[in-house]
Short mmCIF file of C-alpha atoms in Angstrom, two decimals:
data_model
loop_
_atom_site.label_atom_id
_atom_site.label_comp_id
_atom_site.label_asym_id
_atom_site.label_seq_id
_atom_site.Cartn_x
_atom_site.Cartn_y
_atom_site.Cartn_z
CA MET A 27 -88.61 49.54 -194.75
CA GLU A 28 -89.42 46.14 -193.23
CA ARG A 29 -88.00 45.22 -189.85
CA SER A 30 -87.23 41.57 -189.13
CA SER A 31 -88.03 40.36 -185.65
CA ALA A 32 -86.85 37.16 -183.95
CA THR A 33 -89.47 34.85 -182.59
CA LEU A 34 -89.02 34.59 -178.84
CA ILE A 35 -89.95 31.36 -177.04
CA PRO A 36 -91.85 32.10 -173.84
CA ALA A 37 -89.98 31.19 -170.67
CA ASP A 38 -92.62 28.70 -169.53
CA GLU A 39 -92.56 26.92 -172.89
CA PHE A 40 -88.72 26.81 -172.84
CA ARG A 41 -88.74 25.25 -169.35
CA SER A 42 -91.31 22.73 -170.53
CA VAL A 43 -89.11 21.69 -173.47
CA GLN A 44 -86.11 21.47 -171.16
CA ASP A 45 -88.02 19.29 -168.71
CA ASP A 46 -89.12 17.01 -171.58
CA ILE A 47 -85.53 16.53 -172.75
CA THR A 48 -84.34 15.90 -169.19
CA GLY A 49 -87.16 13.42 -168.67
CA GLN A 50 -86.31 11.54 -171.87
CA VAL A 51 -82.61 11.34 -170.97
CA GLU A 52 -83.51 10.08 -167.49
CA LEU A 53 -85.90 7.50 -168.96
CA ILE A 54 -83.24 6.20 -171.37
CA TRP A 55 -80.73 6.07 -168.48
CA GLN A 56 -83.14 4.09 -166.27
CA GLN A 57 -84.04 1.69 -169.09
CA THR A 58 -80.40 0.92 -169.96
CA LYS A 59 -78.96 0.99 -166.45
CA ALA A 60 -80.51 -2.17 -165.01
CA PRO A 61 -80.07 -4.57 -167.98
CA PHE A 62 -76.73 -3.30 -169.33
CA ILE A 63 -74.79 -0.78 -167.25
CA VAL A 64 -75.13 -2.41 -163.81
CA PRO A 65 -74.01 -5.91 -164.93
CA LEU A 66 -71.15 -4.46 -166.99
CA LEU A 67 -69.95 -2.29 -164.13
CA LYS A 68 -70.14 -5.24 -161.71
CA VAL A 69 -67.93 -7.29 -164.03
CA MET A 70 -65.49 -4.37 -164.31
CA VAL A 71 -65.36 -3.98 -160.53
CA PHE A 72 -64.75 -7.73 -160.10
CA LEU A 73 -61.89 -7.73 -162.65
CA CYS A 74 -60.34 -4.62 -161.11
CA LEU A 75 -60.48 -6.15 -157.63
CA ILE A 76 -58.77 -9.31 -158.93
CA MET A 77 -56.01 -7.19 -160.54
CA SER A 78 -55.69 -5.13 -157.34
CA ILE A 79 -55.18 -8.30 -155.29
CA MET A 80 -52.57 -9.53 -157.79
CA LEU A 81 -50.67 -6.25 -157.51
CA PHE A 82 -51.06 -6.20 -153.73
CA VAL A 83 -49.70 -9.75 -153.32
CA GLU A 84 -46.78 -8.91 -155.62
CA ARG A 85 -45.88 -5.78 -153.63
CA VAL A 86 -46.18 -7.54 -150.25
CA TYR A 87 -44.10 -10.48 -151.52
CA MET A 88 -41.34 -8.15 -152.72
CA GLY A 89 -41.49 -6.25 -149.43
CA ILE A 90 -40.99 -9.47 -147.45
CA VAL A 91 -38.11 -10.59 -149.69
CA ILE A 92 -36.31 -7.24 -149.49
CA LEU A 93 -36.72 -7.18 -145.70
CA PHE A 94 -35.27 -10.68 -145.46
CA VAL A 95 -32.36 -9.75 -147.77
CA LYS A 96 -31.55 -6.62 -145.76
CA LEU A 97 -31.73 -8.39 -142.39
CA PHE A 98 -30.26 -11.83 -143.14
CA GLY A 99 -28.79 -11.74 -146.64
CA LYS A 100 -25.06 -12.05 -147.25
CA LYS A 101 -23.15 -9.11 -148.61
CA LEU A 102 -22.94 -9.08 -152.38
CA GLU A 103 -19.15 -9.51 -152.32
CA LYS A 104 -19.56 -12.68 -150.23
CA ARG A 105 -22.55 -14.05 -152.11
CA TYR A 106 -20.51 -13.84 -155.31
CA ARG A 107 -16.78 -14.17 -155.47
CA TRP A 108 -15.45 -10.62 -155.63
CA GLU A 109 -11.77 -9.81 -155.36
CA PRO A 110 -9.93 -6.68 -156.47
CA ILE A 111 -7.84 -7.12 -159.59
CA LYS A 112 -4.23 -7.64 -158.60
CA ASP A 113 -1.27 -6.32 -160.51
CA ASP A 114 0.91 -8.91 -162.20
CA VAL A 115 4.52 -7.96 -162.78
CA GLU A 116 5.01 -10.47 -165.58
CA LEU A 117 1.73 -9.80 -167.42
CA GLY A 118 1.65 -6.07 -166.76
CA ASN A 119 -1.52 -4.37 -168.00
CA SER A 120 -2.54 -7.48 -169.96
CA ALA A 121 -3.73 -8.91 -166.63
CA TYR A 122 -6.63 -6.50 -166.92
CA PRO A 123 -9.49 -7.42 -169.25
CA MET A 124 -10.14 -5.24 -172.28
CA VAL A 125 -13.21 -3.03 -171.76
CA LEU A 126 -15.31 -1.25 -174.37
CA VAL A 127 -17.36 1.75 -173.21
CA GLN A 128 -20.25 2.66 -175.53
CA ILE A 129 -22.00 6.05 -175.39
CA PRO A 130 -24.95 6.24 -177.81
CA MET A 131 -25.92 9.84 -178.66
CA TYR A 132 -28.56 11.71 -180.63
CA ASN A 133 -28.38 15.52 -180.76
CA GLU A 134 -27.16 15.67 -177.15
CA LYS A 135 -25.96 19.27 -177.21
CA GLU A 136 -26.57 19.92 -173.52
CA VAL A 137 -24.90 16.82 -172.04
CA TYR A 138 -22.35 15.41 -174.50
CA GLN A 139 -19.38 16.99 -172.72
CA LEU A 140 -20.47 15.64 -169.33
CA SER A 141 -20.89 12.04 -170.52
CA ILE A 142 -17.75 11.89 -172.69
CA GLY A 143 -15.70 13.53 -169.94
CA ALA A 144 -16.98 11.09 -167.28
CA ALA A 145 -16.30 8.05 -169.50
CA CYS A 146 -12.83 9.27 -170.39
CA GLY A 147 -12.17 9.83 -166.69
CA LEU A 148 -12.76 6.18 -165.75
CA SER A 149 -9.86 4.73 -163.81
CA TRP A 150 -8.49 1.79 -165.85
CA PRO A 151 -5.22 1.07 -167.67
CA SER A 152 -5.31 3.34 -170.72
CA ASP A 153 -4.28 0.57 -173.12
CA ARG A 154 -7.06 -1.73 -171.83
CA ILE A 155 -10.07 0.53 -172.44
CA ILE A 156 -11.76 1.90 -175.56
CA ILE A 157 -14.30 4.74 -175.39
CA GLN A 158 -16.72 4.43 -178.31
CA VAL A 159 -18.99 7.43 -179.00
CA LEU A 160 -21.87 6.34 -181.25
CA ASP A 161 -23.21 9.58 -182.66
CA ASP A 162 -26.56 9.38 -184.46
CA SER A 163 -27.03 13.15 -184.41
CA THR A 164 -28.86 14.70 -187.36
CA ASP A 165 -27.76 18.26 -186.57
CA PRO A 166 -24.39 18.90 -188.31
CA SER A 167 -23.36 21.54 -185.78
CA ILE A 168 -23.89 19.14 -182.86
CA LYS A 169 -21.99 16.37 -184.67
CA ALA A 170 -19.08 18.75 -185.12
CA LEU A 171 -19.10 19.61 -181.41
CA VAL A 172 -19.17 15.93 -180.36
CA GLU A 173 -16.38 15.01 -182.78
CA ALA A 174 -14.27 17.93 -181.55
CA GLU A 175 -14.78 16.78 -177.94
CA CYS A 176 -13.64 13.26 -178.87
CA GLN A 177 -10.54 14.66 -180.60
CA ARG A 178 -9.78 16.77 -177.52
CA TRP A 179 -9.72 13.68 -175.29
CA ALA A 180 -7.81 11.68 -177.90
CA SER A 181 -5.10 14.36 -177.85
CA LYS A 182 -4.73 13.64 -174.12
CA GLY A 183 -3.94 10.00 -174.83
CA VAL A 184 -7.42 8.52 -174.28
CA ASN A 185 -8.42 5.81 -176.76
CA VAL A 186 -11.61 7.42 -178.10
CA LYS A 187 -13.41 6.22 -181.22
CA TYR A 188 -15.95 8.56 -182.81
CA GLU A 189 -18.38 6.47 -184.89
CA VAL A 190 -21.26 7.61 -187.10
CA ARG A 191 -23.58 5.77 -189.48
CA ASP A 192 -25.61 6.75 -192.54
CA ASN A 193 -29.05 6.15 -191.00
CA ARG A 194 -30.81 5.76 -187.64
CA LYS A 195 -32.23 2.29 -188.34
CA GLY A 196 -33.11 0.61 -185.06
CA TYR A 197 -32.41 3.79 -183.08
CA LYS A 198 -30.34 3.03 -179.96
CA ALA A 199 -30.32 -0.75 -180.53
CA GLY A 200 -29.19 -0.19 -184.11
CA ALA A 201 -26.38 2.10 -183.00
CA LEU A 202 -25.15 -0.34 -180.34
CA LYS A 203 -25.36 -3.26 -182.77
CA GLU A 204 -23.39 -1.34 -185.40
CA GLY A 205 -20.84 -0.35 -182.78
CA MET A 206 -20.14 -4.00 -181.94
CA LYS A 207 -19.16 -4.72 -185.59
CA HIS A 208 -15.96 -2.66 -185.56
CA TYR A 209 -12.70 -4.59 -185.79
CA TYR A 210 -11.27 -3.36 -182.46
CA VAL A 211 -14.26 -4.75 -180.50
CA LYS A 212 -13.04 -8.31 -181.11
CA GLN A 213 -10.24 -7.78 -178.59
CA CYS A 214 -12.68 -6.66 -175.85
CA ASP A 215 -14.03 -8.92 -173.08
CA TYR A 216 -16.69 -6.65 -171.63
CA VAL A 217 -18.83 -3.77 -172.83
CA VAL A 218 -20.21 -0.94 -170.67
CA ILE A 219 -23.15 1.20 -171.83
CA PHE A 220 -23.77 4.74 -170.63
CA ASP A 221 -26.56 6.90 -172.00
CA ALA A 222 -25.62 10.45 -172.92
CA ASP A 223 -26.65 11.98 -169.59
CA PHE A 224 -24.88 9.41 -167.36
CA GLN A 225 -21.75 10.35 -165.42
CA PRO A 226 -20.01 7.36 -163.78
CA GLU A 227 -17.53 7.81 -160.96
CA PRO A 228 -13.87 7.00 -161.81
CA ASP A 229 -13.95 3.72 -159.80
CA PHE A 230 -16.97 2.30 -161.68
CA LEU A 231 -14.99 -0.42 -163.49
CA TRP A 232 -12.99 -1.40 -160.40
CA ARG A 233 -16.26 -2.12 -158.57
CA THR A 234 -18.10 -3.97 -161.34
CA VAL A 235 -15.66 -5.87 -163.57
CA PRO A 236 -14.35 -8.21 -160.77
CA PHE A 237 -17.84 -9.75 -160.51
CA LEU A 238 -17.56 -10.82 -164.15
CA ILE A 239 -13.94 -11.97 -163.91
CA HIS A 240 -14.47 -14.29 -160.93
CA ASN A 241 -18.00 -15.52 -161.75
CA PRO A 242 -18.16 -17.00 -165.27
CA GLU A 243 -21.95 -17.57 -164.99
CA ILE A 244 -22.67 -13.83 -164.67
CA ALA A 245 -23.54 -11.95 -167.86
CA LEU A 246 -24.50 -8.53 -166.52
CA VAL A 247 -23.59 -6.24 -163.63
CA GLN A 248 -26.10 -3.41 -163.23
CA ALA A 249 -25.53 -0.26 -161.15
CA ARG A 250 -28.16 1.99 -159.61
CA TRP A 251 -29.15 5.43 -160.91
CA LYS A 252 -28.64 8.62 -158.90
CA PHE A 253 -30.70 11.61 -160.01
CA VAL A 254 -28.84 14.92 -160.09
CA ASN A 255 -31.98 16.99 -160.72
CA ALA A 256 -34.46 15.24 -158.40
CA ASP A 257 -35.16 18.52 -156.60
CA GLU A 258 -35.68 20.55 -159.78
CA CYS A 259 -39.49 20.49 -159.59
CA LEU A 260 -42.36 18.51 -158.07
CA MET A 261 -42.55 16.25 -161.15
CA THR A 262 -38.94 15.12 -160.76
CA ARG A 263 -39.58 14.38 -157.06
CA MET A 264 -42.49 12.13 -158.09
CA GLN A 265 -40.30 10.32 -160.62
CA GLU A 266 -37.61 9.81 -158.01
CA MET A 267 -40.13 8.07 -155.72
CA SER A 268 -41.20 5.63 -158.44
CA LEU A 269 -37.70 4.90 -159.72
CA ASP A 270 -36.17 4.53 -156.25
CA TYR A 271 -38.73 1.80 -155.52
CA HIS A 272 -37.79 0.13 -158.81
CA PHE A 273 -34.08 0.10 -157.96
CA ILE A 274 -34.21 -0.49 -154.21
CA VAL A 275 -36.91 -3.18 -154.28
CA GLU A 276 -37.69 -4.61 -157.73
CA GLN A 277 -34.10 -4.87 -159.02
CA GLU A 278 -32.76 -6.09 -155.68
CA VAL A 279 -35.45 -8.79 -155.38
CA GLY A 280 -34.82 -10.04 -158.92
CA SER A 281 -31.07 -10.15 -158.37
CA SER A 282 -31.28 -11.83 -154.95
CA THR A 283 -33.84 -14.51 -155.73
CA TYR A 284 -33.81 -15.46 -159.40
CA GLY A 285 -30.61 -13.87 -160.72
CA PHE A 286 -32.78 -12.04 -163.27
CA PHE A 287 -34.01 -8.48 -163.64
CA GLY A 288 -34.57 -6.11 -166.52
CA PHE A 289 -31.43 -4.40 -167.78
CA ASN A 290 -31.93 -0.65 -167.44
CA GLY A 291 -30.24 0.08 -170.77
CA THR A 292 -27.38 2.02 -169.20
CA ALA A 293 -24.91 1.97 -166.28
CA GLY A 294 -24.36 -1.76 -166.78
CA VAL A 295 -21.46 -4.01 -167.80
CA TRP A 296 -22.09 -6.94 -170.15
CA ARG A 297 -19.93 -9.96 -170.83
CA ILE A 298 -19.59 -9.73 -174.62
CA SER A 299 -19.69 -13.51 -175.09
CA ALA A 300 -23.04 -13.64 -173.24
CA LEU A 301 -24.38 -10.72 -175.27
CA ASN A 302 -23.44 -12.49 -178.50
CA GLU A 303 -24.83 -15.86 -177.34
CA ALA A 304 -28.17 -14.18 -176.58
CA GLY A 305 -28.35 -12.92 -180.17
CA GLY A 306 -27.00 -9.40 -179.71
CA TRP A 307 -29.01 -6.21 -179.94
CA LYS A 308 -32.42 -6.37 -181.62
CA ASP A 309 -34.65 -3.46 -182.60
CA ARG A 310 -37.99 -5.30 -182.70
CA THR A 311 -39.32 -3.29 -179.72
CA THR A 312 -38.52 0.05 -178.08
CA VAL A 313 -37.09 -1.75 -175.01
CA GLU A 314 -34.02 -3.32 -176.60
CA ASP A 315 -32.36 -3.50 -173.16
CA MET A 316 -35.14 -5.60 -171.63
CA ASP A 317 -35.27 -7.77 -174.76
CA LEU A 318 -31.56 -8.58 -174.48
CA ALA A 319 -31.86 -9.30 -170.74
CA VAL A 320 -34.71 -11.78 -171.20
CA ARG A 321 -32.95 -13.59 -174.05
CA ALA A 322 -29.70 -13.84 -172.07
CA SER A 323 -31.60 -15.14 -169.05
CA LEU A 324 -33.24 -17.82 -171.19
CA LYS A 325 -29.75 -18.97 -172.16
CA GLY A 326 -29.04 -19.60 -168.47
CA TRP A 327 -26.97 -16.49 -167.71
CA LYS A 328 -27.27 -14.72 -164.34
CA PHE A 329 -27.31 -11.01 -163.49
CA VAL A 330 -26.03 -9.07 -160.48
CA TYR A 331 -27.41 -5.79 -159.24
CA VAL A 332 -24.98 -3.60 -157.26
CA GLY A 333 -27.31 -1.30 -155.35
CA ASN A 334 -24.61 0.64 -153.52
CA LEU A 335 -22.94 1.73 -156.75
CA LYS A 336 -24.72 4.84 -158.04
CA VAL A 337 -24.29 6.56 -161.39
CA LYS A 338 -25.40 10.17 -161.75
CA ASN A 339 -27.95 10.93 -164.44
CA GLU A 340 -30.80 13.28 -165.28
CA LEU A 341 -34.56 12.85 -164.97
CA PRO A 342 -36.80 14.32 -167.68
CA SER A 343 -38.01 17.60 -166.22
CA THR A 344 -40.43 18.71 -168.94
CA PHE A 345 -43.88 17.15 -169.12
CA LYS A 346 -43.58 16.53 -172.86
CA ALA A 347 -40.33 14.59 -172.47
CA TYR A 348 -41.73 12.57 -169.57
CA ARG A 349 -44.90 11.63 -171.48
CA TYR A 350 -42.87 10.33 -174.42
CA GLN A 351 -40.59 8.37 -172.08
CA GLN A 352 -43.52 6.77 -170.23
CA HIS A 353 -45.17 5.80 -173.50
CA ARG A 354 -41.99 3.98 -174.55
CA TRP A 355 -41.51 2.37 -171.12
CA SER A 356 -45.08 1.00 -171.06
CA CYS A 357 -45.61 0.18 -174.73
CA GLY A 358 -42.24 -1.58 -175.19
CA PRO A 359 -42.54 -4.18 -172.37
CA ALA A 360 -46.12 -5.05 -173.35
CA ASN A 361 -45.05 -5.57 -176.96
CA LEU A 362 -42.02 -7.61 -175.87
CA PHE A 363 -44.29 -9.79 -173.70
CA ARG A 364 -46.44 -10.46 -176.76
CA LYS A 365 -43.36 -11.51 -178.75
CA LEU A 366 -41.54 -13.54 -176.07
CA ALA A 367 -44.25 -15.21 -173.94
CA MET A 368 -44.33 -18.52 -175.81
CA GLU A 369 -40.54 -18.56 -176.20
CA ILE A 370 -40.23 -18.31 -172.42
CA VAL A 371 -42.79 -21.10 -171.89
CA ARG A 372 -41.00 -23.46 -174.31
CA ASN A 373 -37.50 -22.74 -172.92
CA LYS A 374 -35.75 -25.74 -171.35
CA LYS A 375 -32.61 -24.11 -169.95
CA VAL A 376 -34.22 -22.34 -166.99
CA SER A 377 -36.31 -23.68 -164.11
CA LEU A 378 -40.10 -23.64 -164.00
CA TRP A 379 -40.03 -21.16 -161.10
CA LYS A 380 -37.84 -18.73 -163.01
CA LYS A 381 -40.12 -18.96 -166.05
CA LEU A 382 -43.13 -18.34 -163.82
CA TYR A 383 -41.38 -15.36 -162.24
CA VAL A 384 -40.51 -13.78 -165.61
CA ILE A 385 -43.94 -14.34 -167.20
CA TYR A 386 -46.23 -13.67 -164.25
CA SER A 387 -44.37 -11.36 -161.89
CA PHE A 388 -41.93 -9.47 -164.10
CA PHE A 389 -44.10 -9.02 -167.18
CA PHE A 390 -47.78 -9.63 -166.44
CA VAL A 391 -48.23 -8.04 -163.01
CA ARG A 392 -45.63 -5.25 -163.12
CA LYS A 393 -45.70 -4.27 -166.79
CA ILE A 394 -49.36 -4.85 -167.70
CA VAL A 395 -51.69 -5.27 -164.70
CA ALA A 396 -50.12 -2.42 -162.68
CA HIS A 397 -50.74 0.12 -165.46
CA ILE A 398 -54.21 -1.07 -166.44
CA VAL A 399 -55.66 -1.38 -162.93
CA THR A 400 -54.33 2.01 -161.80
CA PHE A 401 -56.14 3.93 -164.52
CA THR A 402 -59.15 1.69 -165.11
CA PHE A 403 -60.08 1.19 -161.46
CA TYR A 404 -59.25 4.52 -159.83
CA CYS A 405 -60.00 6.86 -162.75
CA VAL A 406 -62.87 5.11 -164.58
CA VAL A 407 -64.65 2.32 -162.68
CA LEU A 408 -64.57 3.69 -159.12
CA PRO A 409 -65.92 7.11 -160.21
CA ALA A 410 -68.61 5.37 -162.30
CA THR A 411 -69.96 3.59 -159.21
CA VAL A 412 -70.96 7.03 -157.90
CA LEU A 413 -73.44 7.29 -160.78
CA VAL A 414 -74.64 3.70 -160.29
CA PRO A 415 -75.20 3.20 -156.53
CA GLU A 416 -76.41 -0.37 -157.19
CA VAL A 417 -72.73 -1.31 -157.68
CA VAL A 418 -70.73 -1.23 -154.45
CA VAL A 419 -66.94 -1.42 -154.19
CA PRO A 420 -65.79 -3.00 -150.91
CA LYS A 421 -63.75 -0.71 -148.69
CA TRP A 422 -60.79 -3.08 -148.69
CA GLY A 423 -60.53 -2.71 -152.47
CA ALA A 424 -61.19 1.02 -152.64
CA VAL A 425 -59.15 2.15 -149.63
CA TYR A 426 -57.07 -0.45 -147.77
CA ILE A 427 -55.26 -2.19 -150.65
CA PRO A 428 -54.21 1.02 -152.47
CA SER A 429 -53.13 2.57 -149.15
CA ILE A 430 -50.83 -0.36 -148.33
CA ILE A 431 -49.40 -0.40 -151.88
CA THR A 432 -48.70 3.32 -151.61
CA LEU A 433 -46.97 2.97 -148.24
CA LEU A 434 -44.83 0.11 -149.54
CA ASN A 435 -43.78 2.30 -152.46
CA ALA A 436 -42.69 5.04 -150.02
CA VAL A 437 -40.00 2.69 -148.63
CA GLY A 438 -37.75 3.61 -151.54
CA THR A 439 -37.72 7.35 -150.85
CA PRO A 440 -38.41 8.09 -147.17
CA ARG A 441 -37.41 11.75 -147.61
CA SER A 442 -40.49 12.27 -149.83
CA ILE A 443 -43.06 10.50 -147.65
CA HIS A 444 -44.83 13.84 -147.06
CA LEU A 445 -45.49 14.01 -150.82
CA LEU A 446 -47.40 10.72 -150.97
CA VAL A 447 -50.76 12.36 -151.79
CA PHE A 448 -49.19 14.27 -154.69
CA TRP A 449 -47.48 11.07 -155.84
CA ILE A 450 -50.80 9.16 -155.91
CA LEU A 451 -52.52 11.89 -157.92
CA PHE A 452 -49.60 12.27 -160.33
CA GLU A 453 -49.21 8.51 -160.85
CA ASN A 454 -52.92 8.22 -161.63
CA VAL A 455 -52.58 10.96 -164.25
CA MET A 456 -49.59 9.21 -165.85
CA SER A 457 -51.43 5.87 -165.71
CA LEU A 458 -53.61 7.23 -168.53
CA HIS A 459 -50.60 7.25 -170.87
CA ARG A 460 -49.16 4.02 -169.49
CA THR A 461 -52.45 2.18 -170.01
CA LYS A 462 -52.75 3.57 -173.51
CA GLY A 463 -49.15 2.53 -174.25
CA THR A 464 -49.72 -0.94 -172.78
CA PHE A 465 -52.69 -1.63 -175.06
CA ILE A 466 -50.80 -0.27 -178.09
CA GLY A 467 -47.95 -2.66 -177.27
CA LEU A 468 -50.20 -5.69 -176.69
CA LEU A 469 -52.18 -5.06 -179.87
CA GLU A 470 -49.07 -3.96 -181.82
CA ALA A 471 -50.91 -0.95 -183.16
CA GLY A 472 -50.30 2.70 -184.01
CA ARG A 473 -47.29 4.13 -182.17
CA VAL A 474 -45.91 0.74 -181.11
CA ASN A 475 -42.41 1.44 -182.49
CA GLU A 476 -42.36 5.18 -181.84
CA TRP A 477 -39.01 6.26 -180.42
CA VAL A 478 -38.59 9.84 -179.22
CA VAL A 479 -35.25 10.47 -177.50
CA THR A 480 -35.85 11.84 -173.99
CA GLU A 481 -34.83 15.49 -173.94
CA LYS A 482 -32.01 16.31 -171.53
CA LEU A 483 -31.41 19.85 -170.29
CA GLY A 484 -28.07 19.44 -168.49
CA ASP A 485 -27.01 22.92 -167.41
CA ALA A 486 -29.07 24.58 -170.13
CA LEU A 487 -31.86 25.63 -167.79
CA LYS A 488 -29.42 27.25 -165.35
CA THR A 489 -27.76 29.07 -168.24
CA LYS A 490 -31.07 30.33 -169.65
CA LEU A 491 -32.29 31.38 -166.22
CA GLY A 492 -28.95 32.72 -165.09
CA GLY A 493 -30.13 36.31 -164.79
CA LYS A 494 -31.45 37.81 -161.60
CA THR A 495 -35.00 38.19 -162.94
CA LEU A 496 -36.78 35.10 -164.20
CA LYS A 497 -39.02 35.89 -167.13
CA LYS A 498 -42.24 33.97 -167.37
CA PRO A 499 -42.10 31.80 -170.51
CA ARG A 500 -44.59 32.58 -173.21
CA ILE A 501 -47.48 30.14 -173.22
CA ARG A 502 -48.51 28.66 -176.54
CA LEU A 503 -51.99 27.35 -175.92
CA GLY A 504 -51.91 24.70 -178.66
CA GLU A 505 -48.72 23.14 -177.28
CA ARG A 506 -49.85 23.25 -173.67
CA LEU A 507 -53.37 21.79 -173.91
CA HIS A 508 -53.75 18.00 -173.59
CA VAL A 509 -57.25 16.88 -174.55
CA LEU A 510 -57.12 13.41 -172.96
CA GLU A 511 -56.20 14.76 -169.54
CA LEU A 512 -58.84 17.48 -169.76
CA GLY A 513 -61.50 14.93 -170.77
CA VAL A 514 -60.72 12.58 -167.88
CA GLY A 515 -60.57 15.56 -165.52
CA ALA A 516 -64.05 16.70 -166.63
CA TYR A 517 -65.43 13.17 -166.12
CA LEU A 518 -63.98 12.96 -162.59
CA PHE A 519 -65.23 16.44 -161.72
CA PHE A 520 -68.75 15.53 -162.88
CA CYS A 521 -68.68 12.33 -160.80
CA GLY A 522 -67.44 14.33 -157.82
CA CYS A 523 -70.28 16.85 -158.14
CA TYR A 524 -72.83 14.01 -158.44
CA ASP A 525 -71.41 12.27 -155.36
CA LEU A 526 -71.44 15.52 -153.38
CA ALA A 527 -75.11 16.08 -154.28
CA PHE A 528 -76.52 12.53 -154.11
CA GLY A 529 -73.83 10.13 -152.88
CA LYS A 530 -73.21 8.71 -149.42
CA ASN A 531 -69.64 7.36 -149.60
CA HIS A 532 -67.68 10.66 -149.69
CA TYR A 533 -65.70 9.71 -152.81
CA PHE A 534 -66.06 13.34 -153.90
CA ILE A 535 -63.02 14.33 -151.80
CA TYR A 536 -60.79 12.04 -153.88
CA LEU A 537 -62.64 12.77 -157.14
CA PHE A 538 -62.21 16.54 -156.86
CA LEU A 539 -58.50 16.22 -155.98
CA GLN A 540 -57.88 13.79 -158.82
CA SER A 541 -59.82 15.94 -161.31
CA ILE A 542 -57.69 18.95 -160.33
CA ALA A 543 -54.54 16.86 -161.00
CA PHE A 544 -55.84 15.94 -164.47
CA PHE A 545 -56.80 19.57 -165.19
CA VAL A 546 -53.35 20.81 -164.11
CA ALA A 547 -51.71 18.25 -166.44
CA GLY A 548 -54.29 19.04 -169.14
CA ILE A 549 -53.22 22.68 -169.32
CA GLY A 550 -49.56 21.63 -169.26
CA TYR A 551 -48.76 23.22 -165.93
CA VAL A 552 -46.45 20.36 -164.92
CA GLY A 553 -42.68 20.07 -164.79
CA THR A 554 -40.09 22.64 -165.79
CA PHE A 555 -40.79 25.45 -168.23
CA VAL A 556 -37.91 26.17 -170.59
CA PRO A 557 -37.83 29.68 -172.08
CA ASN A 558 -37.28 29.80 -175.84
CA SER A 559 -34.49 32.31 -175.48
#
């Protein structure tokens, strides 16, 4: 009986082969580094520094404006004519404008009662308000629940219209557009939009509609968002920091200086005549709200942001839902910029400064440069300079500018200032998806028109975890692993190890922390875990 034996390579010979391979790789690296990699990396560093300066100037400018507005600006009610609506004995309720409240929905099982109840609870003459529930749900059981809820409020004397359509063409924009075609809308002066998880206070209309009544040049009154689940997990705290800056600084600056800002898609009141003059709702991008705002602005209409009026809503608390939302919020504006840039340039109804503000500040710096520079510089180029010591990043670009930008962002949420390090790491992780979405939008490729409705949990999580013992949710590895995050994490970890061994600039402290953040996201250990049962 023959016995097969494996040929063993002697240890010395194996080490020799290994040294040869290592030597060849090192030779190739040295031969390509000087003529190709070093010049390319220098160009990348230069471009990233330019983008960093652009973002820095934009943030400092907005900081100065908001400081000036807070210290010396007139109160909103004085800046614009605002007077409470007075009763008229002769006219009766007809002295009040007719208001349409639209609530677009799609399989909103967890929150439909909250939103319909809040809208039906708005304080306004009952014969001067119409609540329109636009239900695009595909689940028959959920449709039945929503319809039953509408009938329940209708039985109490509330003017509720339950509207459905045969298809979901255009998603939210399509639903809103279809909703405006109904015969009873013709009698309405203003339209209010609330997403399915928004819960306005009863006095919402009393505080917003007078701006539109007494200022015929105003098309939109936008309220601020208040997050009911900001303390649910660390991820929702990070979102709160970013969105508070958006509302407290970006929206306020746009409203105070140029009378223009991006409509947030909900918690806002539109003058219907302005909405129609702007061309109504369009579904050409996934940011139909921003599209409408830009078109209305180009027609000469002004917007008002009421920062002290807050509407309760819910932040996405699962990582999956947040990733989809951020893809839409980064891809949509970039795609809209591609479609509208020349139209803005050619427009003759608005001033040159306003056009410059919309194109450069609103779109280019905030919606494109901010995403690209965050990921490209801090997660790709800066780590690469560790491997190529011939390329040096000045300290002002690597440390000082991002530190000042971060501190300025903290102005919006002072209660979370101790979480700044976590915010930086988390924002850099999410910049991967935002950068990807931005390029998809600019190039109009792949998932450019992908629309995934952000999942809302409402009280579902409390119900599922209502017992005394919290069971650990089962982990499905395929659903939890995210290859892109793991790949970037591995790259950063390698650069950190190389810097620790051979570097002199101590970037490894940041690189190791950032790689851990990417690894944590890569294994899906972010946000809230929702048990299946």
